């Protein structure tokens, strides 16, 4: 197959997402997690397949590779669609650190949609984690369209829930955003001010908004002022 202009070989049965990651190409996702069944709900992993003029967008986490497949993971069409999706997720759940980091990483610097501050993006990770990894099936989807939500059966306390916390561990909306200079706005973009954004370095690099870093910056400014 052809991946971003390069002829490559991958194992039969792999998805485009798996093939891209095998060759070191990053494709953003919100509803995909290795070890869980692919869902294709967030649409952020969209890629363009086919020859120019006859191409289409598909979700890379669900589309299987095939002989002669032509894939473009960062075409102009893909990037624009991806940025609009991030805008929509920012409007839906601006309190999510994961989504704010995606906005900085993919240079989304404005949100054209009114925020409605939900606490769930319906990615389904928690539902699949509970059912497939924890064998609990304590939560699931209920309702359709705008009323769709994640809940327990009949909205009652589930006897199957073991309080393991697996659902919270995988939830992209459960990590609270950094409290940056625009904490009241749907978009932070604080990570764009870092020489090396902390998006992929949570354990090794502190955000400049960390209290300890803020104190250090304040001390440096005081020292410069005294000079």
Short mmCIF file of C-alpha atoms in Angstrom, two decimals:
data_model
loop_
_atom_site.label_atom_id
_atom_site.label_comp_id
_atom_site.label_asym_id
_atom_site.label_seq_id
_atom_site.Cartn_x
_atom_site.Cartn_y
_atom_site.Cartn_z
CA UNK A 1 0.00 0.00 0.00
CA UNK A 2 0.99 3.66 -0.27
CA UNK A 3 1.13 5.67 2.95
CA UNK A 4 1.72 9.41 2.59
CA UNK A 5 3.49 8.84 -0.71
CA UNK A 6 5.68 5.98 0.52
CA UNK A 7 5.36 2.39 -0.61
CA UNK A 8 5.03 0.24 2.51
CA UNK A 9 4.16 -3.31 3.48
CA UNK A 10 1.98 -4.18 6.46
CA UNK A 11 0.42 -7.30 7.85
CA UNK A 12 -2.91 -8.37 6.43
CA UNK A 13 -5.80 -7.55 8.75
CA UNK A 14 -4.26 -4.43 10.27
CA UNK A 15 -6.26 -1.23 10.35
CA UNK A 16 -4.94 1.94 8.72
CA UNK A 17 -4.42 3.39 12.20
CA UNK A 18 -2.30 0.44 13.29
CA UNK A 19 -0.31 0.58 10.06
CA UNK A 20 0.32 4.31 10.43
CA UNK A 21 1.48 3.94 14.03
CA UNK A 22 3.73 1.05 13.02
CA UNK A 23 5.55 3.45 10.69
CA UNK A 24 5.67 6.24 13.27
CA UNK A 25 2.85 8.36 11.84
CA UNK A 26 0.66 9.87 14.55
CA UNK A 27 -3.09 10.05 13.97
CA UNK A 28 -5.16 11.70 16.73
CA UNK A 29 -7.94 9.74 18.40
CA UNK A 30 -10.34 10.20 21.29
CA UNK A 31 -12.37 6.99 21.15
CA UNK A 32 -9.59 4.51 20.35
CA UNK A 33 -7.56 2.59 22.94
CA UNK A 34 -5.35 -0.40 22.24
CA UNK A 35 -6.94 -3.49 23.73
CA UNK A 36 -10.51 -2.30 23.17
CA UNK A 37 -12.64 -2.88 20.10
CA UNK A 38 -12.55 -0.01 17.56
CA UNK A 39 -15.60 2.24 17.64
CA UNK A 40 -15.03 5.06 15.13
CA UNK A 41 -17.15 7.55 17.07
CA UNK A 42 -14.87 10.55 17.50
CA UNK A 43 -13.94 10.74 13.78
CA UNK A 44 -10.63 12.44 14.62
CA UNK A 45 -8.73 9.53 13.06
CA UNK A 46 -10.16 10.32 9.61
CA UNK A 47 -7.76 9.77 6.71
CA UNK A 48 -8.13 10.23 2.97
CA UNK A 49 -7.95 7.15 0.76
CA UNK A 50 -8.01 6.76 -3.01
CA UNK A 51 -6.63 8.71 -5.93
CA UNK A 52 -7.06 12.52 -6.02
CA UNK A 53 -10.46 13.41 -7.38
CA UNK A 54 -11.86 10.03 -6.41
CA UNK A 55 -10.88 9.98 -2.77
CA UNK A 56 -13.02 9.67 0.35
CA UNK A 57 -12.58 10.05 4.10
CA UNK A 58 -12.70 6.97 6.32
CA UNK A 59 -12.05 6.30 9.99
CA UNK A 60 -8.58 4.77 10.18
CA UNK A 61 -9.33 2.82 13.38
CA UNK A 62 -11.99 0.71 11.64
CA UNK A 63 -10.79 0.55 8.01
CA UNK A 64 -8.68 -2.50 7.17
CA UNK A 65 -5.66 -2.23 4.90
CA UNK A 66 -5.80 -3.84 1.47
CA UNK A 67 -3.53 -4.40 -1.50
CA UNK A 68 -2.82 -1.21 -3.44
CA UNK A 69 -4.54 1.10 -0.93
CA UNK A 70 -3.48 4.76 -1.14
CA UNK A 71 -3.67 6.63 2.17
CA UNK A 72 -3.02 10.27 3.07
CA UNK A 73 -3.11 10.99 6.79
CA UNK A 74 -2.44 14.75 6.71
CA UNK A 75 -3.90 16.07 3.47
CA UNK A 76 -5.48 19.54 3.45
CA UNK A 77 -8.92 17.97 3.43
CA UNK A 78 -8.10 15.80 6.45
CA UNK A 79 -6.50 18.63 8.42
CA UNK A 80 -9.45 20.98 7.92
CA UNK A 81 -11.96 18.32 8.94
CA UNK A 82 -9.85 17.38 11.95
CA UNK A 83 -9.57 20.99 13.12
CA UNK A 84 -13.32 21.53 12.84
CA UNK A 85 -13.95 18.38 14.88
CA UNK A 86 -11.59 19.64 17.58
CA UNK A 87 -13.51 22.93 17.61
CA UNK A 88 -16.74 21.03 18.15
CA UNK A 89 -15.20 18.99 20.98
CA UNK A 90 -13.89 22.18 22.58
CA UNK A 91 -17.40 23.61 22.51
CA UNK A 92 -18.80 20.38 23.92
CA UNK A 93 -16.28 19.82 26.69
CA UNK A 94 -13.88 22.76 27.19
CA UNK A 95 -12.91 21.47 30.64
CA UNK A 96 -11.02 18.48 29.18
CA UNK A 97 -7.24 18.65 29.27
CA UNK A 98 -7.00 16.01 26.53
CA UNK A 99 -9.09 18.09 24.13
CA UNK A 100 -7.29 21.33 25.03
CA UNK A 101 -3.97 19.62 24.32
CA UNK A 102 -5.26 18.41 20.95
CA UNK A 103 -6.27 21.98 20.12
CA UNK A 104 -2.74 23.24 20.80
CA UNK A 105 -1.12 20.33 19.01
CA UNK A 106 -3.17 20.83 15.85
CA UNK A 107 -3.11 24.64 15.98
CA UNK A 108 -6.78 25.27 16.64
CA UNK A 109 -6.72 28.86 17.88
CA UNK A 110 -10.40 29.78 17.77
CA UNK A 111 -13.78 28.21 18.47
CA UNK A 112 -16.65 29.28 16.23
CA UNK A 113 -19.31 27.39 18.18
CA UNK A 114 -21.08 28.39 21.36
CA UNK A 115 -19.87 26.24 24.29
CA UNK A 116 -22.44 24.05 25.98
CA UNK A 117 -20.13 22.52 28.60
CA UNK A 118 -21.04 18.85 28.64
CA UNK A 119 -19.07 16.41 30.80
CA UNK A 120 -19.16 13.58 28.23
CA UNK A 121 -18.21 13.39 24.55
CA UNK A 122 -19.84 9.97 24.01
CA UNK A 123 -16.58 8.35 22.92
CA UNK A 124 -17.69 5.04 24.45
CA UNK A 125 -14.30 4.24 25.98
CA UNK A 126 -15.77 3.77 29.44
CA UNK A 127 -18.52 1.47 28.14
CA UNK A 128 -16.06 -0.74 26.26
CA UNK A 129 -13.56 -0.78 29.12
CA UNK A 130 -16.24 -1.93 31.55
CA UNK A 131 -17.57 -4.61 29.21
CA UNK A 132 -14.42 -5.88 27.49
CA UNK A 133 -11.65 -5.52 30.07
CA UNK A 134 -13.49 -5.60 33.40
CA UNK A 135 -16.28 -7.99 32.30
CA UNK A 136 -18.75 -5.84 34.20
CA UNK A 137 -21.16 -4.30 31.68
CA UNK A 138 -22.26 -1.98 34.49
CA UNK A 139 -22.75 1.00 32.17
CA UNK A 140 -23.96 1.55 28.64
CA UNK A 141 -25.56 3.99 26.23
CA UNK A 142 -29.17 5.10 26.58
CA UNK A 143 -31.28 7.33 24.36
CA UNK A 144 -30.70 8.58 20.83
CA UNK A 145 -29.55 11.75 19.17
CA UNK A 146 -29.26 14.72 21.53
CA UNK A 147 -30.57 12.62 24.43
CA UNK A 148 -27.90 9.93 24.11
CA UNK A 149 -25.91 9.45 27.30
CA UNK A 150 -23.85 6.97 29.28
CA UNK A 151 -25.67 5.57 32.29
CA UNK A 152 -26.39 2.45 34.31
CA UNK A 153 -29.28 0.14 33.35
CA UNK A 154 -32.57 1.91 34.08
CA UNK A 155 -30.58 4.76 35.69
CA UNK A 156 -30.27 2.77 38.90
CA UNK A 157 -27.22 1.78 40.92
CA UNK A 158 -25.60 -1.16 39.20
CA UNK A 159 -24.85 -4.28 41.19
CA UNK A 160 -22.24 -5.21 38.57
CA UNK A 161 -20.08 -2.16 39.26
CA UNK A 162 -16.93 -3.01 41.24
CA UNK A 163 -15.86 0.62 41.70
CA UNK A 164 -12.62 -0.23 39.90
CA UNK A 165 -12.27 3.24 38.37
CA UNK A 166 -11.42 1.85 34.93
CA UNK A 167 -14.06 4.02 33.30
CA UNK A 168 -12.55 7.19 34.78
CA UNK A 169 -9.02 6.10 33.89
CA UNK A 170 -9.77 5.96 30.16
CA UNK A 171 -12.17 8.92 30.00
CA UNK A 172 -10.73 11.85 27.99
CA UNK A 173 -13.15 14.25 29.67
CA UNK A 174 -12.10 13.34 33.21
CA UNK A 175 -8.68 15.03 33.07
CA UNK A 176 -9.30 18.64 34.04
CA UNK A 177 -7.70 21.27 31.86
CA UNK A 178 -4.83 23.46 33.02
CA UNK A 179 -5.94 26.71 34.59
CA UNK A 180 -4.32 29.05 32.11
CA UNK A 181 -4.72 32.75 31.37
CA UNK A 182 -8.06 32.12 29.62
CA UNK A 183 -9.56 29.60 32.00
CA UNK A 184 -13.05 31.01 31.52
CA UNK A 185 -12.88 30.60 27.73
CA UNK A 186 -13.56 27.40 25.76
CA UNK A 187 -10.03 27.54 24.34
CA UNK A 188 -6.82 27.77 26.37
CA UNK A 189 -3.93 27.30 23.89
CA UNK A 190 -1.51 27.67 26.79
CA UNK A 191 0.65 24.85 25.45
CA UNK A 192 1.42 26.92 22.36
CA UNK A 193 3.50 29.19 24.61
CA UNK A 194 5.88 26.38 25.51
CA UNK A 195 9.03 25.69 23.54
CA UNK A 196 8.27 21.98 23.91
CA UNK A 197 4.53 21.48 24.54
CA UNK A 198 3.86 19.14 27.44
CA UNK A 199 1.34 17.20 25.38
CA UNK A 200 3.51 14.09 25.22
CA UNK A 201 5.66 14.73 28.27
CA UNK A 202 3.32 14.73 31.26
CA UNK A 203 5.75 12.77 33.43
CA UNK A 204 8.97 14.50 32.39
CA UNK A 205 8.05 18.12 31.84
CA UNK A 206 5.97 20.40 34.03
CA UNK A 207 3.57 22.85 32.44
CA UNK A 208 4.61 26.46 32.92
CA UNK A 209 1.35 26.96 34.80
CA UNK A 210 2.41 24.46 37.47
CA UNK A 211 2.62 26.26 40.86
CA UNK A 212 6.29 25.32 41.32
CA UNK A 213 7.20 26.61 37.86
CA UNK A 214 5.14 29.74 38.43
CA UNK A 215 7.07 30.41 41.66
CA UNK A 216 10.37 29.94 39.84
CA UNK A 217 9.31 32.31 37.07
CA UNK A 218 8.22 34.84 39.67
CA UNK A 219 11.58 34.61 41.43
CA UNK A 220 13.44 35.11 38.17
CA UNK A 221 11.38 38.19 37.37
CA UNK A 222 12.07 39.65 40.82
CA UNK A 223 15.79 39.04 40.40
CA UNK A 224 15.78 40.74 36.99
CA UNK A 225 13.84 43.67 38.41
CA UNK A 226 16.39 44.15 41.20
CA UNK A 227 19.19 44.18 38.67
#
